[in-house]
Short mmCIF file of C-alpha atoms in Angstrom, two decimals:
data_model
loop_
_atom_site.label_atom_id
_atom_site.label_comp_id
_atom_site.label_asym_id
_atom_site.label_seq_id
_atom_site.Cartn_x
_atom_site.Cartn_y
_atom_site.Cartn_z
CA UNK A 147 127.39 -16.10 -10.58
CA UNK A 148 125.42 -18.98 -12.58
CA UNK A 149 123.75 -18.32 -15.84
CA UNK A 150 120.73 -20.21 -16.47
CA UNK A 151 119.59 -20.34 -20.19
CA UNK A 152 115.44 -21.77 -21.16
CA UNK A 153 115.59 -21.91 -24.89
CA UNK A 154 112.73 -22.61 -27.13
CA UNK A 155 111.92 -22.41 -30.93
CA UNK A 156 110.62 -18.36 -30.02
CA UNK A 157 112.70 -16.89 -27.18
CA UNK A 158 115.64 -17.59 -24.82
CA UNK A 159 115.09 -16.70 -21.19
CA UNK A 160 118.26 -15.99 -19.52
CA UNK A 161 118.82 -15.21 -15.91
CA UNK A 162 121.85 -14.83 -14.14
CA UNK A 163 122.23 -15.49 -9.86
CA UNK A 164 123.68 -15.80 -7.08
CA UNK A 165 122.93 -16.16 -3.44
CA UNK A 166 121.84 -12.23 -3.39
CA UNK A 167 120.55 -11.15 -6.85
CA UNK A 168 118.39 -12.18 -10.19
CA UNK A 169 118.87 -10.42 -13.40
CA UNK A 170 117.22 -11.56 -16.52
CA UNK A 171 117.08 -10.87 -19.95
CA UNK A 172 115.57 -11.94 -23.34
CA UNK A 173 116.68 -12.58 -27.13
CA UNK A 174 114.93 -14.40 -29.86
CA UNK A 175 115.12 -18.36 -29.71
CA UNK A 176 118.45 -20.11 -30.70
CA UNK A 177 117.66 -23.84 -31.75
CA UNK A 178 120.89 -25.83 -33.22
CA UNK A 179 118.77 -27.54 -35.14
CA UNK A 180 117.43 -24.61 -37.60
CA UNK A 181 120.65 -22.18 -36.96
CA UNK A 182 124.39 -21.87 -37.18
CA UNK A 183 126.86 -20.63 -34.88
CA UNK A 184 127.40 -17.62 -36.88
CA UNK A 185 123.44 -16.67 -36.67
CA UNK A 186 123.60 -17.86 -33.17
CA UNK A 187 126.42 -15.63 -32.11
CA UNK A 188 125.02 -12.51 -34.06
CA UNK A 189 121.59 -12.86 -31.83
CA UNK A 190 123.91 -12.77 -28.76
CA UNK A 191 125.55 -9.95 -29.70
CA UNK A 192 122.33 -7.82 -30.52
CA UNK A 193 120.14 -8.73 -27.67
CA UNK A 194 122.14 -10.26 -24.62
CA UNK A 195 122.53 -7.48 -21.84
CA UNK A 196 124.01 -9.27 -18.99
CA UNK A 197 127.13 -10.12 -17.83
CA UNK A 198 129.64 -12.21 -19.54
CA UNK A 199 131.90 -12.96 -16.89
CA UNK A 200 129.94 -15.86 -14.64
CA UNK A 201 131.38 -19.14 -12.80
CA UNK A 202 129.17 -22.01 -14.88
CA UNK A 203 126.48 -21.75 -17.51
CA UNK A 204 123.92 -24.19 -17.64
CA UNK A 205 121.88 -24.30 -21.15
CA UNK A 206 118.85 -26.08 -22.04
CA UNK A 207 117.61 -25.91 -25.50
CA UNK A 208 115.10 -27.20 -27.89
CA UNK A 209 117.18 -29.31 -30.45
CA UNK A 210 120.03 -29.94 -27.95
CA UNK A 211 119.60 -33.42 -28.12
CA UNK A 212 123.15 -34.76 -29.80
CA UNK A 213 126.68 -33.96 -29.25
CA UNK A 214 127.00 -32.56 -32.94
CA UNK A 215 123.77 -29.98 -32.17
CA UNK A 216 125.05 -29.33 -28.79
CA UNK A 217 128.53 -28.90 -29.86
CA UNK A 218 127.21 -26.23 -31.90
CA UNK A 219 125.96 -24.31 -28.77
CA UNK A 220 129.37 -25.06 -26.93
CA UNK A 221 131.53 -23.89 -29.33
CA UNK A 222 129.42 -20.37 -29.79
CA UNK A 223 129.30 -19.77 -26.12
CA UNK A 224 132.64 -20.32 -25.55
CA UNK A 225 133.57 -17.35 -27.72
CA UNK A 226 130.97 -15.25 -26.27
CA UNK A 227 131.18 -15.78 -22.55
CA UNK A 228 133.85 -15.85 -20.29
CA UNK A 229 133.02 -18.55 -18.16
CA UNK A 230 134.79 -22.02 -15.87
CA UNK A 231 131.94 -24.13 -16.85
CA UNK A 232 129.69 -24.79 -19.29
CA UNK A 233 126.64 -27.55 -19.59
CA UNK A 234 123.90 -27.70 -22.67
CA UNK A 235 120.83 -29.92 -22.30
CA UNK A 236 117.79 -30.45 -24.27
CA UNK A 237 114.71 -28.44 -23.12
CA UNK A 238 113.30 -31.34 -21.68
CA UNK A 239 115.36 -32.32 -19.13
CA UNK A 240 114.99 -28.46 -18.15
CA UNK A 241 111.48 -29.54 -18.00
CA UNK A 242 112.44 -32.56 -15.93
CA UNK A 243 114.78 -30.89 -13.45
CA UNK A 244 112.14 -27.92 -13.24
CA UNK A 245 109.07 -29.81 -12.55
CA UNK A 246 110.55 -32.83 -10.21
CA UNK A 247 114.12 -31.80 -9.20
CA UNK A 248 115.61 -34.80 -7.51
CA UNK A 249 112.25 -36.82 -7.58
CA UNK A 250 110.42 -39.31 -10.35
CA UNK A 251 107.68 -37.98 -12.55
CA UNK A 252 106.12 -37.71 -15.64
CA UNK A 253 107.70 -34.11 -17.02
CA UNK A 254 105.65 -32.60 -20.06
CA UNK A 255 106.27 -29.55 -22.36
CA UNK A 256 103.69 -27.80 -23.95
CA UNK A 257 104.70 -24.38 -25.62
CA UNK A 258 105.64 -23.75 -29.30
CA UNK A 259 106.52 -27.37 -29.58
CA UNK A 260 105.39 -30.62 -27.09
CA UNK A 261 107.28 -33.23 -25.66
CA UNK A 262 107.42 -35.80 -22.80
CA UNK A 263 109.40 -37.99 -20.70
CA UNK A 264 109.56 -40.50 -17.75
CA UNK A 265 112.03 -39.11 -15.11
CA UNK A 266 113.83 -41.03 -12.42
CA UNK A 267 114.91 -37.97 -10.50
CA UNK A 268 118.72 -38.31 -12.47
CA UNK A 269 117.87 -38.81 -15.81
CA UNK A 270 115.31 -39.13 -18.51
CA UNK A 271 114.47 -42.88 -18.76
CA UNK A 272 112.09 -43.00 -21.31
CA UNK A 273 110.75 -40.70 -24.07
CA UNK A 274 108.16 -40.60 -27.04
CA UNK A 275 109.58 -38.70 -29.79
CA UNK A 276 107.73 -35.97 -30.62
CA UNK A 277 108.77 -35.76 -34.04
CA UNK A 278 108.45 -31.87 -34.72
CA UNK A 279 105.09 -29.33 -35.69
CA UNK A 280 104.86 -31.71 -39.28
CA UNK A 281 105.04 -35.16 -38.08
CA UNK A 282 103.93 -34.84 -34.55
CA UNK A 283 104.08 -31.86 -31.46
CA UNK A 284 100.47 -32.67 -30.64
CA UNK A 285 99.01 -29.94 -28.50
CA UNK A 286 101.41 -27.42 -29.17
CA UNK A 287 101.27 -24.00 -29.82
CA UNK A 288 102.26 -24.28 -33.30
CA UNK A 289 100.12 -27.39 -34.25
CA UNK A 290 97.09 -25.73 -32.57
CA UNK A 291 97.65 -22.78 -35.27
CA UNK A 292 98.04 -25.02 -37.65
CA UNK A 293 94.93 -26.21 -37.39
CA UNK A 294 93.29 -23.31 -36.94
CA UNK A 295 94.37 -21.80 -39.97
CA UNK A 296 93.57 -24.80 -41.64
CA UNK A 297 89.99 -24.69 -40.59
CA UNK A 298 89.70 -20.80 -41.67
CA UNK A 299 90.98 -21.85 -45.25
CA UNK A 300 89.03 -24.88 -45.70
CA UNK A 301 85.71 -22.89 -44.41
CA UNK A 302 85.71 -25.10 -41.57
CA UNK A 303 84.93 -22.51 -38.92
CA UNK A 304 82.06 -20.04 -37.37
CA UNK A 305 81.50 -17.30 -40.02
CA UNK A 306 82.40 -14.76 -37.45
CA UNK A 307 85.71 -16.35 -36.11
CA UNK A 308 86.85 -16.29 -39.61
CA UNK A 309 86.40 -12.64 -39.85
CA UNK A 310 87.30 -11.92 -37.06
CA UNK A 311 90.83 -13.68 -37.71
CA UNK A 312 91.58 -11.99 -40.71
CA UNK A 313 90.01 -7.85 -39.10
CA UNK A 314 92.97 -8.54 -36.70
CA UNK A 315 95.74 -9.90 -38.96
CA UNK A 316 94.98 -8.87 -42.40
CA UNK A 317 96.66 -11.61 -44.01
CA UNK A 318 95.52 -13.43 -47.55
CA UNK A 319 95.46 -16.95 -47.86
CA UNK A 320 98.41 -16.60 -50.70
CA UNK A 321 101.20 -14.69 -47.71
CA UNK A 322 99.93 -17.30 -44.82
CA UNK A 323 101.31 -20.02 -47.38
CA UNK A 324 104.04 -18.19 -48.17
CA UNK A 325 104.77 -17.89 -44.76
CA UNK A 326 104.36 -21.83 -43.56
CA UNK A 327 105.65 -23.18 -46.58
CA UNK A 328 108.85 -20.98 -47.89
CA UNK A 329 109.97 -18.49 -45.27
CA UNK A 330 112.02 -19.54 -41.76
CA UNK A 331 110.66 -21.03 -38.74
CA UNK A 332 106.80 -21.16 -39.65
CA UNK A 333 106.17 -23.26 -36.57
CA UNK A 334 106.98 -19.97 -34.26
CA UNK A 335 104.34 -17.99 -36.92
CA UNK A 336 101.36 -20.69 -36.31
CA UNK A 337 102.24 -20.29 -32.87
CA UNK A 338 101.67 -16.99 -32.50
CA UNK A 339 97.40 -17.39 -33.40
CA UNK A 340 97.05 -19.56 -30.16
CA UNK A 341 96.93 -15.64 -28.52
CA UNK A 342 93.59 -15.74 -30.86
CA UNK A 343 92.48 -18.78 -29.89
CA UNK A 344 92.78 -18.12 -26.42
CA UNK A 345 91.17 -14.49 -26.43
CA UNK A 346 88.05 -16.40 -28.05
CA UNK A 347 88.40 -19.30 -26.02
CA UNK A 348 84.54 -18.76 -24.82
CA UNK A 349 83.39 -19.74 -28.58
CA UNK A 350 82.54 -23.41 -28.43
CA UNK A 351 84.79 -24.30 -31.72
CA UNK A 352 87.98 -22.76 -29.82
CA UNK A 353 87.34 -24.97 -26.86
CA UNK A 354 86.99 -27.75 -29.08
CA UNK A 355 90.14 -27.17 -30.75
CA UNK A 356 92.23 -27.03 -27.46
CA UNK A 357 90.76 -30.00 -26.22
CA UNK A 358 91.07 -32.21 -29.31
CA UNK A 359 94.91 -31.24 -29.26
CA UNK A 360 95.39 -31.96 -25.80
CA UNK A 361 93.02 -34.94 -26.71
CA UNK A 362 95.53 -36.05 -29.27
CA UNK A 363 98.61 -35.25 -26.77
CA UNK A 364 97.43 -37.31 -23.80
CA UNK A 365 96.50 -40.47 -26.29
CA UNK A 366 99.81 -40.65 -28.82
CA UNK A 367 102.68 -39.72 -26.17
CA UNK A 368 101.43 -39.90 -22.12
CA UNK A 369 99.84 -43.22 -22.68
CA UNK A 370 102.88 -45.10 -23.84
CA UNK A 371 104.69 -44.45 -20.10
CA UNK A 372 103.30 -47.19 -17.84
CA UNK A 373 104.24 -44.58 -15.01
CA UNK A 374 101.45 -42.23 -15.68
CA UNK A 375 99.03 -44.70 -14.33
CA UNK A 376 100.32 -44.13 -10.31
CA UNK A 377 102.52 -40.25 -10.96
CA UNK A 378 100.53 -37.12 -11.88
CA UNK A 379 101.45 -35.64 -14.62
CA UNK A 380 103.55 -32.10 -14.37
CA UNK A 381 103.68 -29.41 -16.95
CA UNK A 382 105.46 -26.37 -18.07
CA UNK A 383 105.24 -23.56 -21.15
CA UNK A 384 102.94 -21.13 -22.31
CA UNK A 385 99.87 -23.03 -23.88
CA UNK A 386 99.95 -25.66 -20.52
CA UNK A 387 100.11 -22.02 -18.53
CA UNK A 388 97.16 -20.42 -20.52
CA UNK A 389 94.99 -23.08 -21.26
CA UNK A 390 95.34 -25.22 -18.19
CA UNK A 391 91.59 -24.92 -16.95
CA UNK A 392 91.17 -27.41 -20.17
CA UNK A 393 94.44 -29.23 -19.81
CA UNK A 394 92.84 -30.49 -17.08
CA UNK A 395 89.47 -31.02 -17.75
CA UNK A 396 91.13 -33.58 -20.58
CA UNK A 397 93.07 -35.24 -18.38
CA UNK A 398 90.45 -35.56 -15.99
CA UNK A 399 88.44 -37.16 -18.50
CA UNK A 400 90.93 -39.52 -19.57
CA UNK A 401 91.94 -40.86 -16.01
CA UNK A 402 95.19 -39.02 -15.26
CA UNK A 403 96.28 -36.76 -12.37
CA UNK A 404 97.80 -33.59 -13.05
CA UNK A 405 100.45 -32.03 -10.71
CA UNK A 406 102.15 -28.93 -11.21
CA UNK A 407 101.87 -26.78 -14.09
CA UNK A 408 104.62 -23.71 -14.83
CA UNK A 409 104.04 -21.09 -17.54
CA UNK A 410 108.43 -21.80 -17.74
CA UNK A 411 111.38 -23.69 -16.25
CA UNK A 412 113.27 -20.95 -15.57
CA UNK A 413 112.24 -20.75 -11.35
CA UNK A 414 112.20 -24.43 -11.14
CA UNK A 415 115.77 -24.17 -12.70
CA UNK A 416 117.13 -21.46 -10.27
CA UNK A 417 116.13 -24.11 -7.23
CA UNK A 418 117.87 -26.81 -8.45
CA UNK A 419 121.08 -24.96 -9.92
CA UNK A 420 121.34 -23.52 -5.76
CA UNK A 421 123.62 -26.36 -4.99
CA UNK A 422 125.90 -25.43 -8.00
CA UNK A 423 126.57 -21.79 -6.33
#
């Protein structure tokens, strides 16, 4: 059996095939970048309920972009698992294999975080750095709470979205700072308001929001690949998924093609791990 792993910043899809059966499971995101093995290996332990005896594992992860992050992730699943073979990859080449398998494309992620690449159907040619929810992630999930919050604190929003924000989380301004600014992984909390944003999506300032970000996404990463001009543009995560009606009323107005757009890898993954059965 082959055990596919789609890790972001909030949650881990796993599923485990083979040419007869799909099981899948869920724990909390493991990123190599904001956690050690220890707190790694203590998530698996909790909330993995599959198998731990399969032929190959094949993990893609946000943050699994160098050998010292990925060795990390190696080293953690090797005393975990029992297991012939195992491969970690950043998330976007999950995106990459997902949305194009063995073909070119433009590949584009657009969940907690963002990011982008050019794809040659092997590997990732070329890629604007996305820099993270502080110096960059434009039209992510996080960044698009960011903002809202922002707006809600600065009085920069419709009277009634405001209280309407704070009737359904009860929050003061002093624990939302607390929150971004001293406790762990604030980009998965200012994530979590794009479910507000979307359920008021028909108010004219959430629409504006979205846009802007995907605005902002489009203009500081897809422009820069040369490629984007003659390839439609493919997408996969939750705030692509949920709020593609706009993501493509942007693009649209900015003069590029969209293709496919996934709410995750993880089906696009299964089809091209088949050979590896």
């Amino acid at each position: 059996m082959i055990l596919i792993a789609d890790s972001g910043s909030t949650k881990t899809t796993w599923l485990l095939f083979d040419k007869e059966k799909k099981e899948t499971c869920q724990t909390a995101g493991i990123n190599p970048y904001h956690q050690g093995s220890k707190a790694i290996e203590e998530t698996l332990i909790k909330e993995f309920t599959l198998n731990k005896h399969v032929k190959s594992i094949f993990f893609y992860g946000a943050g699994c972009t160098d050998e010292e992050k990925k060795s990390i992730i190696t080293g953690t699943l090797n005393r975990f698992f029992f297991s012939e073979k195992i491969s970690i990859e950043g998330d976007l080449m999950a995106a990459a294999r997902s949305l194009c398998q063995d073909s070119e494309g433009i590949a584009c992620i657009l969940g907690t975080g963002s990011n982008s690449c050019y794809y040659n159907g092997t590997r990732i040619i070329k890629n604007v750095p996305p820099l993270g929810y502080i110096l960059g992630d434009e039209g992510s999930g996080s960044v698009l709470g960011i903002k809202l919050i922002s707006d809600i604190l600065k009085n920069q929003i419709p009277t009634n979205i405001s209280k309407q924000f704070f009737d359904t989380y009860h929050y003061t301004q002093t624990e939302i700072l607390e929150t971004v600014y001293k406790k762990p992984f604030p980009n998965r909390f200012t994530a979590n308001f794009t479910k507000f944003i979307h359920k008021n999506i028909h108010e004219e300032y959430m629409k504006n929001l979205v846009k802007n970000g995907f605005n902002e996404f489009f203009s500081r990463n897809i422009i820069q690949y040369s490629e984007s001009k003659r390839l439609p543009i493919n997408f996969t995560g939750g705030i692509a998924y949920h709020f593609k009606d706009l993501l493509i009323d942007t693009a649209t107005e900015l003069g590029f093609k969209v293709g496919s757009i996934s709410q995750n890898p993880i089906t696009g993954l299964v089809k091209y791990h088949q050979k590896d059965l």
